[in-house]
Amino acid sequence: MKGIWKIARWELMRNLTNKQFIIGLFITPLIMALFAGVPLLLDKLNHPALSTYYVMDELGVLPGLQSIVPENITFQAFDDPESIAETVKETKSSGYLILDQNFVNTGQIDVIYNDRSMETMTALRGALTAVLQQLRLSSSQISPEQVAFVTAPAQVREVAIEEELEPQTMHMIVSSVFTILVFFLIFTSGTMLMQSALQEKRDRMAEVVLSSVTPRQLMQGKILGHFFLGLIQLGFWIALGLPIARYLWDFSVLEALQAVQLPTILFFGLGGYLLFSALFIGLGATMEDLQSASNSQGLVIMLPMLAFLFLGPTFSNPDGTVAVFASIFPFTSPVIMMLRGGLTRVPLWQTLSSGTLLLITALVLMQLAAKLFRVGMLMYGKNASFKEVVKWLRYKEN
Amino acid sequence: MDGLQVRGIRKVYGSAAVVDNVSFEAPQGRILGVLGPNGAGKTTIIRMIMGITAPDQGEVFFTNGGVKTNGVPFSTIGYLPEERGLYKEAKVMSILLFLAGLKDIPKTVAKERALAQLRKFGLEDYAYKKVEQLSKGMAQKVQFIAAVLHEPKFVVLDEPFSGLDPVSQDLFKAEIRALANSGATVLLSSHQMNMVEALCDEIFLIHKGKKVVSGNLEDIKERFGNFRVDLLTRAPQEPFLNTQMVAQAEQLGGERFRYTLKDGVQPLEFVQALPSNLEIRELSVSRPSLHDIFVNIAQGGVSDEGYMENSTLGAYA
């Protein structure tokens, strides 16, 4: 046990004094913020595109039409059919349309455009439909009140059968945040572990270290060290992000933590870390360097990404078959179970079976990784083939 | 007896026995040279002694201060592997302290010893430099220091001289001798036969996973290094050949001949048996060096114990 701690401490110190690690500590949240912020920014930039349409209004409905289109669409009354096209071109407006009796009779109308955007077209189509319906109804002697009454959309309210089922925004947000954090911990620590195993081989230190500790101790020490390293990273990011989040949204941390089932989150976070760290360190032991990773090795590296595929389906239907499967399947469950926990009330049997399966898989993978590690750490100069890996897994341990 | 005992270890990879029934002893205070051509199984033997890989059969014992243990305890091992390096981005001192820490040496003691050792190797200015700034030879010295910093009772040095300049080689030689004198068991593997001859007390020669020869260096030469007589003559174009005494005769060029004597034949007997009318211009008697014995083995002229009798002729042809 002492050996494990010494290795863990060395891994920790080695990384904490490493420039790259420290830079990464600051760069990563920056990148995350960038990824979250850029789409928002782009959306903002895109939004205020103003469209002006010239309208020949023979029906007297322009004020009504103007009141039901989005603010970025404006109408300009015009009454000369000869020069309307020229005017649009000269003023570089979006286009023009003619509202006449023909529109009421046939329902057909041409929107002659100069520039065209999907969004304005959809808005125009909706608004013109509403105007058309009102025109036709009012011509059949029905009062405006009745028209409004008839054309009013249904108002749907979602009410959960039990109060507990009601989606709590806080609950959802906190769960999502934890999901992202755990995913990040797994992915960054996993790759760092793999690199640590590779580095031990590259620097030809494995054999010397193995004259002081057993391969298993070396492996466990590395996993432990990188776990603490991951926690330090997470802690740093949370400390950095929390004040900003509180400034933006104003919430109580205590309340947020109470909103989620912390033990479940901790269990799945830890289980996921163990599972993927075993996978990555075992993988690292079979490789010479990252560049020469074979296709099958590349696939294993991508495994944590598998959970990404299930994020959408889980969000849109957290109790659906896909979500339930993904929250039990051990390679996706750490992330998806946490997410589901925030979106719905997960039945106990699912949590238990998922947790058990995760634990068993993690332990089995840990055993297999130890076998790969034992042989792989002493192999220099080449990537292990799939056949070799299978052979190593069959070696009995002393 | 204090020291290392290896009994009948065997390791099979796939269907081939890489090491087959190897036994030897390395007493305390002695330097044992483990020799053999590439692929003979040296590294596998070393790894089995270190406990890095487990033998399929056989046992390794280590006795220290009269206490016998199964395998060699980590704390008593000092290891300089053939495939060696240092963490590139780390500082020399922090690596030394980390490795000494793994051997349970307190930090203050380790630091003191590390500085003393670095000074001895002329590296005191590099204690707090990064490994990247070291030359290859310097790095090798640091690796050596790392292997002996905890004052191990059992030291394994796999090709310790490779890549060293002559001055550093002598420094290493002296340090290795000092280790043995201080009571450590030293197991040394090298291809540099002159180093082995100069340094080792005992030799263990293996080929294809099996023991070929072992024992005291002088005894081995006695047993396997049959006398050679080189003659420079004037007269006979035909080489003189006394089949009762000579195992092999060869013309080295011109009128220079080399005779390898059979087992047990003394040079004097051979010289006395030379024809009295032979005009000798030069005559020298020598024994094959360890180098020759090694080359002979590496070229496959070996069958268990009695390799010389069976194969010398073939191997020199």
XYZ file of C-alpha atoms in Angstrom:
715
model
C 0.000 0.000 0.000
C 2.877 2.338 0.811
C 4.239 1.806 -2.693
C 0.911 2.789 -4.233
C 0.867 6.063 -2.314
C 4.433 6.870 -3.262
C 3.699 6.315 -6.918
C 0.504 8.357 -6.606
C 2.354 11.216 -4.955
C 5.043 11.169 -7.633
C 2.449 11.268 -10.418
C 0.710 14.131 -8.654
C 3.852 16.173 -8.084
C 5.206 15.490 -11.519
C 2.080 16.858 -13.147
C 1.481 19.728 -10.761
C 4.943 21.069 -11.552
C 4.482 20.505 -15.248
C 3.953 23.643 -17.287
C 1.637 21.916 -19.723
C -0.654 20.783 -16.953
C -0.849 24.225 -15.416
C -1.558 25.835 -18.769
C -4.235 23.217 -19.412
C -5.814 24.072 -16.098
C -6.544 27.573 -17.379
C -7.034 26.814 -21.049
C -9.666 24.111 -20.621
C -12.348 26.258 -18.979
C -11.543 28.939 -21.518
C -12.192 26.507 -24.350
C -15.359 25.312 -22.671
C -16.575 28.870 -22.275
C -15.714 29.499 -25.894
C -17.702 26.507 -27.052
C -20.704 27.530 -24.975
C -20.383 31.224 -25.727
C -19.693 31.289 -29.462
C -23.029 29.828 -30.622
C -24.857 32.263 -28.337
C -22.841 35.124 -29.712
C -23.385 34.041 -33.299
C -27.093 33.817 -32.642
C -27.070 37.330 -31.253
C -25.156 38.620 -34.246
C -27.575 36.918 -36.579
C -30.735 38.127 -34.915
C -31.234 41.785 -35.728
C -31.319 41.298 -39.513
C -34.061 43.754 -40.475
C -36.376 43.046 -43.403
C -38.492 45.662 -45.046
C -41.290 44.756 -47.435
C -43.259 47.148 -49.577
C -46.953 46.386 -49.539
C -49.766 47.482 -51.801
C -52.622 47.130 -49.389
C -55.999 47.147 -51.165
C -57.646 45.314 -48.248
C -56.714 47.628 -45.345
C -55.113 44.919 -43.266
C -51.584 46.267 -43.041
C -51.751 47.432 -39.409
C -53.102 44.018 -38.435
C -50.384 42.237 -40.371
C -47.684 44.413 -38.851
C -48.881 43.595 -35.361
C -48.483 39.845 -35.768
C -45.061 39.591 -37.442
C -41.750 39.583 -35.508
C -40.230 42.977 -34.834
C -37.483 42.641 -37.397
C -39.999 42.642 -40.231
C -41.437 46.005 -41.207
C -43.954 46.886 -43.881
C -43.962 50.002 -45.978
C -47.233 51.006 -47.605
C -46.918 51.807 -51.296
C -49.499 52.503 -53.936
C -47.881 52.643 -57.319
C -47.829 49.194 -58.952
C -45.639 50.511 -61.767
C -42.648 51.591 -59.683
C -42.876 49.235 -56.718
C -40.322 46.773 -58.098
C -37.890 49.587 -58.912
C -38.288 51.060 -55.453
C -37.515 47.752 -53.796
C -34.345 47.427 -55.836
C -33.295 50.997 -55.217
C -33.844 50.871 -51.488
C -32.377 47.396 -51.288
C -35.446 46.242 -49.403
C -36.314 42.606 -48.928
C -39.226 42.475 -51.354
C -42.843 43.402 -51.976
C -46.295 41.898 -52.007
C -49.762 42.901 -53.171
C -52.731 42.305 -50.897
C -55.831 42.387 -53.109
C -59.212 40.735 -53.428
C -57.610 37.948 -55.420
C -55.704 36.916 -52.273
C -58.971 36.626 -50.319
C -60.612 34.628 -53.054
C -57.826 32.219 -53.996
C -55.554 32.340 -50.952
C -52.644 32.724 -53.298
C -50.123 35.501 -52.933
C -46.737 36.194 -54.462
C -43.951 37.456 -52.251
C -41.503 38.938 -54.711
C -38.179 38.963 -52.937
C -34.942 40.797 -53.301
C -33.271 38.890 -50.490
C -34.656 35.823 -48.900
C -34.316 34.301 -45.499
C -36.022 31.165 -44.283
C -36.950 32.782 -41.041
C -38.781 35.789 -42.495
C -40.543 33.614 -45.050
C -41.880 31.344 -42.311
C -42.988 34.335 -40.285
C -44.678 35.907 -43.325
C -46.430 32.662 -44.205
C -47.866 32.364 -40.690
C -48.928 35.979 -40.510
C -50.535 35.959 -43.952
C -52.447 32.781 -43.110
C -53.845 34.403 -39.990
C -54.825 37.527 -41.961
C -56.437 35.402 -44.628
C -58.486 33.448 -42.109
C -59.714 36.657 -40.464
C -60.596 38.223 -43.782
C -62.597 35.237 -44.888
C -64.350 34.812 -41.549
C -65.232 38.497 -41.278
C -66.717 38.465 -44.746
C -69.104 35.762 -43.553
C -70.717 38.063 -40.955
C -68.975 36.697 -37.903
C -68.001 39.218 -35.249
C -64.304 39.907 -34.594
C -64.732 38.494 -31.078
C -66.006 35.276 -32.517
C -63.165 35.264 -35.038
C -60.648 35.639 -32.254
C -62.413 32.954 -30.298
C -62.398 30.510 -33.203
C -58.821 31.103 -34.232
C -57.292 31.106 -30.727
C -54.710 28.311 -30.321
C -55.072 25.639 -27.667
C -53.217 26.404 -24.454
C -51.488 23.272 -23.221
C -50.250 23.030 -19.661
C -48.081 20.160 -18.442
C -49.015 18.912 -14.987
C -47.204 15.985 -13.389
C -49.358 13.352 -11.714
C -47.194 13.616 -8.572
C -45.479 16.740 -7.459
C -42.130 14.931 -7.240
C -42.197 14.160 -10.915
C -42.325 17.777 -11.799
C -39.129 18.780 -13.531
C -37.207 21.141 -11.329
C -35.050 23.467 -13.321
C -32.411 23.608 -10.630
C -32.305 19.863 -10.406
C -31.822 19.580 -14.157
C -29.144 22.215 -14.418
C -27.106 20.878 -11.515
C -27.321 17.357 -12.883
C -26.233 18.489 -16.305
C -23.318 20.395 -14.851
C -22.219 17.352 -12.860
C -22.626 15.170 -15.920
C -20.345 17.419 -17.930
C -17.794 17.655 -15.123
C -17.645 13.896 -14.602
C -17.370 13.320 -18.311
C -14.488 15.754 -18.409
C -12.802 14.134 -15.445
C -13.058 10.722 -17.072
C -11.833 11.870 -20.415
C -8.936 14.095 -19.343
C -7.736 11.789 -16.576
C -8.101 8.779 -18.849
C -5.931 10.255 -21.570
C -3.419 11.503 -19.037
C -3.190 8.039 -17.508
C -2.617 6.500 -20.882
C 0.114 9.020 -21.569
C 1.636 8.359 -18.188
C 1.927 4.645 -19.021
C 3.354 5.520 -22.432
C 5.805 7.921 -20.885
C 7.038 5.352 -18.403
C 7.875 3.182 -21.369
C 9.231 5.991 -23.530
C 11.549 7.202 -20.778
C 12.583 3.589 -20.090
C 11.822 3.924 -16.414
C 9.352 1.078 -16.061
C 11.917 -1.580 -15.281
C 13.701 0.469 -12.652
C 10.471 1.360 -10.902
C 9.401 -2.282 -11.087
C 12.492 -3.223 -9.094
C 10.871 -1.367 -6.206
C 7.126 -1.962 -6.577
C 4.985 -4.630 -8.212
C 3.359 -3.879 -11.577
C -0.014 -3.853 -9.868
C 1.142 -1.293 -7.329
C 2.562 0.863 -10.100
C -0.719 0.725 -11.986
C -2.863 1.404 -8.955
C -0.558 4.195 -7.850
C -0.918 5.857 -11.212
C -4.703 5.512 -11.153
C -4.871 6.932 -7.644
C -2.513 9.788 -8.456
C -4.478 10.815 -11.495
C -7.715 10.587 -9.552
C -6.440 13.209 -7.133
C -5.092 15.195 -10.047
C -8.555 15.071 -11.626
C -10.163 16.194 -8.383
C -7.737 19.098 -8.164
C -8.632 20.041 -11.724
C -12.351 19.813 -11.001
C -11.976 21.752 -7.770
C -10.051 24.450 -9.564
C -12.617 24.769 -12.313
C -15.525 24.808 -9.900
C -13.788 27.474 -7.816
C -13.273 29.449 -11.000
C -16.742 28.919 -12.437
C -18.909 29.163 -9.364
C -18.557 32.881 -8.687
C -19.218 33.586 -12.357
C -22.271 31.319 -12.389
C -23.591 32.897 -9.219
C -23.091 36.341 -10.622
C -24.971 35.399 -13.786
C -27.838 33.395 -12.353
C -27.857 34.063 -8.604
C -28.433 30.790 -6.797
C -27.460 29.151 -3.542
C -24.786 26.466 -3.738
C -26.226 24.597 -0.789
C -29.627 24.524 -2.393
C -28.108 23.315 -5.647
C -26.336 20.459 -3.943
C -29.494 19.483 -2.116
C -31.345 19.392 -5.382
C -29.384 16.339 -6.587
C -28.707 12.940 -5.132
C -25.083 13.454 -4.239
C -24.331 9.823 -3.254
C -25.570 8.557 -6.618
C -23.505 11.137 -8.452
C -20.401 10.326 -6.439
C -20.876 6.601 -6.929
C -21.332 6.802 -10.688
C -18.582 9.372 -11.052
C -16.128 7.199 -9.165
C -17.257 4.010 -10.888
C -16.936 5.630 -14.283
C -13.487 6.905 -13.430
C -12.323 3.447 -12.323
C -13.731 1.770 -15.399
C -12.238 4.146 -17.905
C -8.927 4.548 -16.094
C -8.457 0.757 -16.191
C -9.316 0.788 -19.865
C -6.936 3.616 -20.692
C -3.969 2.501 -18.633
C -4.265 -1.032 -19.999
C -4.404 0.444 -23.463
C -1.369 2.626 -22.805
C 0.611 -0.439 -21.808
C -0.056 -2.034 -25.193
C 1.108 0.965 -27.219
C 4.428 2.422 -28.183
C 3.162 5.942 -28.753
C -0.064 7.733 -29.539
C 0.806 8.325 -33.177
C 1.119 4.631 -33.903
C -2.197 3.677 -32.311
C -3.949 1.075 -34.424
C -7.594 1.306 -35.448
C -8.775 -0.962 -32.664
C -6.767 1.036 -30.141
C -8.261 4.225 -31.551
C -11.733 2.786 -31.068
C -11.028 2.142 -27.403
C -9.859 5.733 -27.009
C -13.201 6.860 -28.431
C -15.244 4.715 -26.033
C -15.970 7.473 -23.504
C -17.494 9.451 -26.387
C -20.142 6.773 -26.746
C -22.185 8.519 -24.059
C -22.457 11.543 -26.352
C -24.610 9.551 -28.752
C -27.172 9.019 -26.033
C -27.349 12.578 -24.715
C -29.977 13.662 -27.251
C -32.327 10.688 -26.858
C -31.988 10.912 -23.079
C -32.888 14.583 -23.033
C -35.898 14.143 -25.293
C -37.189 11.013 -23.575
C -35.475 10.287 -20.259
C -37.657 7.250 -19.564
C -37.470 5.787 -23.061
C -35.905 2.451 -23.897
C -32.769 4.063 -25.311
C -32.193 6.188 -22.218
C -32.829 3.263 -19.873
C -30.424 1.066 -21.827
C -27.736 3.750 -21.921
C -28.071 4.334 -18.204
C -27.466 0.645 -17.462
C -24.821 -0.171 -20.097
C -21.575 0.285 -18.128
C -19.650 2.252 -20.765
C -22.327 4.951 -20.923
C -24.019 4.627 -17.545
C -21.750 6.929 -15.528
C -22.732 9.895 -17.683
C -26.267 8.959 -18.698
C -27.447 7.794 -15.266
C -26.415 11.103 -13.798
C -28.218 12.980 -16.523
C -31.362 10.898 -16.168
C -31.288 11.515 -12.429
C -31.743 15.194 -13.176
C -34.462 14.742 -15.784
C -36.718 12.128 -14.277
C -37.195 9.871 -11.283
C -35.128 6.774 -12.032
C -36.665 3.558 -10.657
C -34.594 2.028 -7.893
C -34.061 -1.263 -9.726
C -32.440 0.571 -12.597
C -30.087 2.505 -10.356
C -29.123 -0.649 -8.500
C -28.604 -2.857 -11.544
C -26.692 -0.118 -13.324
C -24.483 0.480 -10.290
C -23.794 -3.236 -9.809
C -22.975 -3.725 -13.460
C -20.674 -0.714 -13.465
C -18.830 -1.943 -10.409
C -18.407 -5.481 -11.750
C -17.240 -4.243 -15.150
C -14.781 -1.829 -13.546
C -13.316 -4.583 -11.357
C -13.027 -7.038 -14.248
C -11.378 -4.398 -16.436
C -9.017 -3.555 -13.592
C -7.887 -7.196 -13.484
C -7.423 -7.359 -17.238
C -5.576 -4.040 -17.276
C -3.203 -5.309 -14.591
C -2.340 -8.278 -16.796
C -1.743 -6.078 -19.837
C 0.243 -3.669 -17.735
C 2.482 -6.396 -16.306
C 3.592 -7.563 -19.744
C 3.173 -4.380 -21.750
C 5.282 -2.128 -19.557
C 8.349 -4.232 -20.335
C 7.781 -4.311 -24.072
C 9.660 -1.723 -26.065
C 9.609 -0.498 -29.598
C 6.299 -1.758 -30.929
C 2.559 -1.746 -30.596
C 1.011 -4.951 -29.364
C -1.148 -6.668 -31.944
C -4.636 -7.766 -31.081
C -3.401 -11.371 -30.994
C -0.646 -10.491 -28.569
C -3.051 -8.680 -26.286
C -5.256 -11.759 -26.145
C -2.197 -13.865 -25.353
C -1.143 -11.543 -22.546
C -4.610 -11.705 -21.064
C -4.244 -15.457 -20.897
C -0.947 -15.447 -19.016
C -1.465 -16.515 -15.470
C -0.259 -14.147 -12.849
C 2.330 -15.267 -10.342
C 26.272 -18.497 2.662
C 24.960 -15.020 2.019
C 24.101 -14.156 -1.543
C 21.866 -15.228 -4.381
C 20.797 -18.757 -5.200
C 19.012 -19.608 -8.414
C 17.652 -23.133 -8.671
C 16.402 -24.726 -11.843
C 14.493 -21.747 -13.241
C 12.673 -22.211 -16.499
C 10.559 -19.852 -18.584
C 8.543 -20.787 -21.625
C 7.148 -18.211 -24.066
C 4.811 -19.812 -26.526
C 6.339 -23.190 -27.253
C 9.998 -22.218 -26.828
C 11.851 -22.410 -23.535
C 13.664 -19.082 -23.322
C 15.364 -20.164 -20.121
C 15.749 -23.839 -19.377
C 16.764 -25.304 -16.040
C 19.269 -22.636 -15.080
C 20.913 -22.795 -11.660
C 23.730 -20.758 -10.188
C 24.928 -19.052 -7.076
C 26.258 -15.576 -6.597
C 27.996 -15.239 -3.277
C 28.112 -12.009 -1.345
C 31.015 -9.744 -2.075
C 31.647 -11.316 -5.469
C 30.980 -10.120 -8.999
C 29.257 -12.623 -11.205
C 29.321 -12.049 -14.940
C 26.337 -13.413 -16.796
C 27.361 -13.726 -20.415
C 25.777 -14.955 -23.571
C 25.024 -13.899 -27.110
C 21.964 -11.763 -27.899
C 18.786 -13.670 -27.259
C 20.462 -16.161 -24.952
C 17.958 -15.435 -22.185
C 20.007 -13.087 -20.001
C 17.352 -10.422 -19.626
C 14.692 -13.035 -18.891
C 16.880 -14.562 -16.180
C 17.502 -11.131 -14.684
C 13.788 -10.306 -14.742
C 12.964 -13.587 -13.026
C 15.532 -12.895 -10.329
C 14.046 -9.426 -9.890
C 10.563 -10.847 -9.558
C 9.354 -8.838 -12.562
C 8.367 -12.045 -14.349
C 7.646 -15.301 -12.607
C 9.528 -18.473 -13.548
C 7.390 -21.376 -14.750
C 9.600 -23.654 -12.720
C 12.380 -23.259 -10.207
C 13.107 -20.894 -7.401
C 15.169 -17.882 -6.489
C 16.484 -17.435 -2.964
C 18.344 -14.613 -1.394
C 20.218 -14.792 1.886
C 21.170 -11.626 3.692
C 22.732 -11.731 7.156
C 21.815 -15.398 7.442
C 18.164 -14.726 6.708
C 16.938 -16.573 3.653
C 14.027 -15.184 1.641
C 12.094 -16.453 -1.323
C 13.041 -14.097 -4.114
C 15.041 -10.939 -3.583
C 13.355 -8.298 -1.407
C 12.722 -5.026 -3.252
C 14.557 -3.017 -0.603
C 17.825 -4.887 -1.202
C 17.769 -4.717 -5.007
C 19.704 -2.211 -7.044
C 18.913 -2.467 -10.732
C 20.406 -0.912 -13.817
C 18.410 -2.442 -16.675
C 19.609 -2.621 -20.246
C 16.602 -0.610 -21.442
C 17.070 2.401 -19.249
C 16.310 6.058 -19.131
C 15.152 8.846 -16.879
C 11.980 10.923 -16.735
C 12.886 13.566 -19.300
C 11.073 16.527 -17.869
C 12.033 15.863 -14.252
C 15.021 17.186 -12.312
C 17.911 14.859 -11.481
C 17.500 15.240 -7.737
C 13.759 14.676 -7.723
C 14.170 11.432 -9.690
C 16.863 10.217 -7.301
C 14.711 11.110 -4.302
C 11.654 9.428 -5.810
C 13.511 6.179 -6.512
C 15.218 6.212 -3.104
C 11.833 6.890 -1.529
C 10.434 3.789 -3.202
C 13.190 1.902 -1.377
C 12.106 3.473 1.920
C 15.175 5.681 2.296
C 14.303 8.830 4.296
C 14.437 11.973 2.217
C 17.224 13.722 4.143
C 19.480 10.648 4.019
C 18.758 10.136 0.336
C 19.550 13.754 -0.468
C 22.864 13.649 1.349
C 23.897 10.438 -0.390
C 22.726 11.684 -3.770
C 24.832 14.823 -3.490
C 27.865 12.799 -2.436
C 27.439 10.413 -5.336
C 26.856 13.189 -7.860
C 30.029 14.840 -6.634
C 31.931 11.597 -7.076
C 30.794 11.434 -10.702
C 31.423 15.113 -11.281
C 27.746 15.928 -11.664
C 27.167 18.129 -8.619
C 26.232 21.073 -10.841
C 23.478 19.068 -12.450
C 21.607 18.049 -9.289
C 18.815 20.514 -9.915
C 18.933 20.510 -13.697
C 16.416 18.749 -15.840
C 17.330 15.402 -17.333
C 16.940 16.872 -20.816
C 20.097 18.893 -20.195
C 22.254 15.823 -19.506
C 24.442 14.128 -22.084
C 23.993 10.412 -22.626
C 27.002 9.558 -20.495
C 25.848 11.853 -17.700
C 22.412 10.286 -17.752
C 24.000 6.866 -17.473
C 25.895 8.000 -14.395
C 22.688 9.266 -12.850
C 21.052 5.920 -13.609
C 23.922 4.148 -11.919
C 23.619 6.402 -8.882
C 19.888 5.676 -8.756
C 20.631 1.954 -8.723
C 23.010 2.105 -5.763
C 21.734 5.049 -3.728
C 19.940 2.830 -1.214
C 23.102 0.774 -0.638
C 21.616 -2.438 -1.994
C 22.809 -5.887 -0.980
C 22.137 -7.209 -4.455
C 23.008 -5.230 -7.561
C 22.088 -6.165 -11.114
C 23.917 -4.252 -13.834
C 22.793 -5.049 -17.351
C 25.312 -3.723 -19.870
C 26.564 -1.001 -17.537
C 29.429 0.088 -19.816
C 27.600 0.523 -23.087
C 28.099 3.991 -24.484
C 30.646 5.108 -21.901
C 33.985 6.693 -22.721
C 37.109 4.932 -21.377
C 37.496 7.325 -18.439
C 33.926 6.787 -17.344
C 34.310 3.046 -17.863
C 37.173 3.016 -15.408
C 35.123 5.065 -12.967
C 32.268 2.571 -13.246
C 34.667 -0.335 -12.881
C 36.054 1.085 -9.659
C 32.583 1.772 -8.309
C 31.390 -1.742 -9.119
C 34.422 -3.250 -7.424
C 33.780 -1.024 -4.409
C 30.188 -2.272 -4.265
C 31.364 -5.870 -4.081
C 34.010 -5.003 -1.518
C 31.345 -3.397 0.636
C 29.583 -6.754 0.752
C 27.067 -6.567 -2.078
C 26.399 -9.378 -4.491
C 26.918 -8.017 -7.987
C 25.434 -9.580 -11.069
C 26.827 -8.077 -14.217
C 25.923 -8.663 -17.799
C 27.994 -7.264 -20.615
C 29.146 -7.834 -24.128
C 32.422 -6.111 -23.457
C 34.561 -9.122 -22.671
C 37.615 -7.138 -21.658
C 35.503 -5.486 -18.958
C 34.147 -8.787 -17.799
C 37.614 -10.333 -17.717
C 38.938 -7.421 -15.734
C 36.081 -7.261 -13.276
C 34.287 -10.541 -12.707
C 35.206 -13.140 -10.148
C 32.851 -15.716 -11.522
C 31.396 -16.290 -14.958
C 28.125 -17.799 -16.007
C 27.849 -18.408 -19.727
C 24.504 -19.209 -21.289
C 23.410 -19.974 -24.790
C 19.869 -20.558 -26.029
C 18.546 -20.478 -22.490
C 20.880 -23.140 -21.180
C 24.001 -23.016 -19.086
C 27.171 -23.624 -21.073
C 29.915 -22.897 -18.617
C 30.129 -21.499 -15.146
C 32.734 -20.973 -12.503
C 35.837 -19.051 -11.673
C 37.313 -17.149 -14.605
C 40.728 -18.853 -14.362
C 39.130 -22.282 -14.085
C 37.105 -21.645 -17.193
C 40.134 -20.626 -19.155
C 41.868 -23.681 -17.833
C 39.059 -25.921 -18.931
C 38.036 -24.405 -22.219
C 40.749 -22.111 -23.325
C 43.151 -24.709 -24.747
C 46.670 -23.505 -25.384
C 47.491 -21.963 -28.689
C 50.943 -21.955 -30.186
C 51.766 -19.528 -32.970
C 54.782 -20.333 -35.065
C 56.670 -18.344 -37.680
C 58.961 -20.693 -39.535
C 61.047 -20.725 -42.679
C 61.047 -24.255 -43.940
C 57.994 -26.417 -44.330
C 55.300 -25.351 -46.739
C 53.183 -28.148 -45.333
C 51.984 -27.319 -41.841
C 53.475 -29.476 -39.217
C 50.742 -31.605 -37.717
C 50.948 -33.842 -34.725
C 47.472 -35.292 -34.556
C 47.969 -36.596 -31.067
C 48.494 -33.144 -29.624
C 46.854 -30.730 -32.045
C 43.120 -30.190 -32.258
C 43.397 -27.738 -35.088
C 46.006 -26.211 -37.257
C 45.613 -23.227 -39.497
C 47.780 -21.129 -41.721
C 47.440 -17.527 -40.653
C 49.204 -16.345 -43.764
C 52.653 -16.736 -45.225
C 54.699 -18.908 -43.008
C 52.709 -18.153 -39.864
C 50.821 -21.057 -38.377
C 48.535 -21.414 -35.392
C 48.121 -24.681 -33.552
C 45.333 -25.175 -31.055
C 46.344 -27.896 -28.676
C 44.113 -30.668 -27.484
C 42.802 -30.834 -23.934
C 45.489 -31.388 -21.363
C 48.377 -30.983 -23.758
C 51.021 -28.685 -22.285
C 52.780 -26.218 -24.576
C 56.155 -27.592 -23.546
C 55.229 -31.092 -24.694
C 54.237 -29.677 -28.040
C 57.387 -27.622 -28.461
C 59.550 -30.585 -27.536
C 57.777 -32.664 -30.139
C 58.589 -30.203 -32.905
C 61.076 -31.518 -35.500
C 64.609 -30.627 -34.539
C 65.395 -29.250 -37.994
C 62.563 -26.727 -37.802
C 63.827 -23.188 -38.125
C 61.753 -21.153 -35.674
C 61.789 -17.433 -36.191
C 58.991 -16.628 -33.733
C 57.122 -18.688 -31.226
C 54.361 -17.615 -28.885
C 52.053 -19.452 -26.514
C 48.678 -18.026 -25.530
C 45.206 -18.948 -24.373
C 42.011 -17.871 -26.046
C 40.541 -14.850 -24.342
C 37.057 -14.818 -22.941
C 36.229 -13.000 -26.122
C 37.187 -16.034 -28.220
C 35.216 -18.371 -25.992
C 32.225 -16.072 -26.223
C 32.474 -15.767 -29.995
C 32.773 -19.516 -30.259
C 29.536 -19.889 -28.331
C 27.746 -17.183 -30.209
C 28.580 -18.865 -33.498
C 26.769 -21.922 -32.299
C 29.790 -24.089 -31.599
C 28.256 -25.355 -28.456
C 26.748 -28.527 -27.202
C 26.245 -28.450 -23.497
C 29.405 -28.914 -21.478
C 31.841 -30.394 -23.925
C 31.649 -27.848 -26.672
C 35.328 -27.469 -27.390
C 35.987 -31.059 -28.255
C 33.165 -31.232 -30.691
C 33.245 -28.008 -32.418
C 36.444 -26.078 -32.343
C 37.503 -27.218 -35.769
C 34.257 -26.142 -37.301
C 34.115 -22.855 -35.561
C 37.565 -21.695 -36.554
C 37.362 -22.824 -40.138
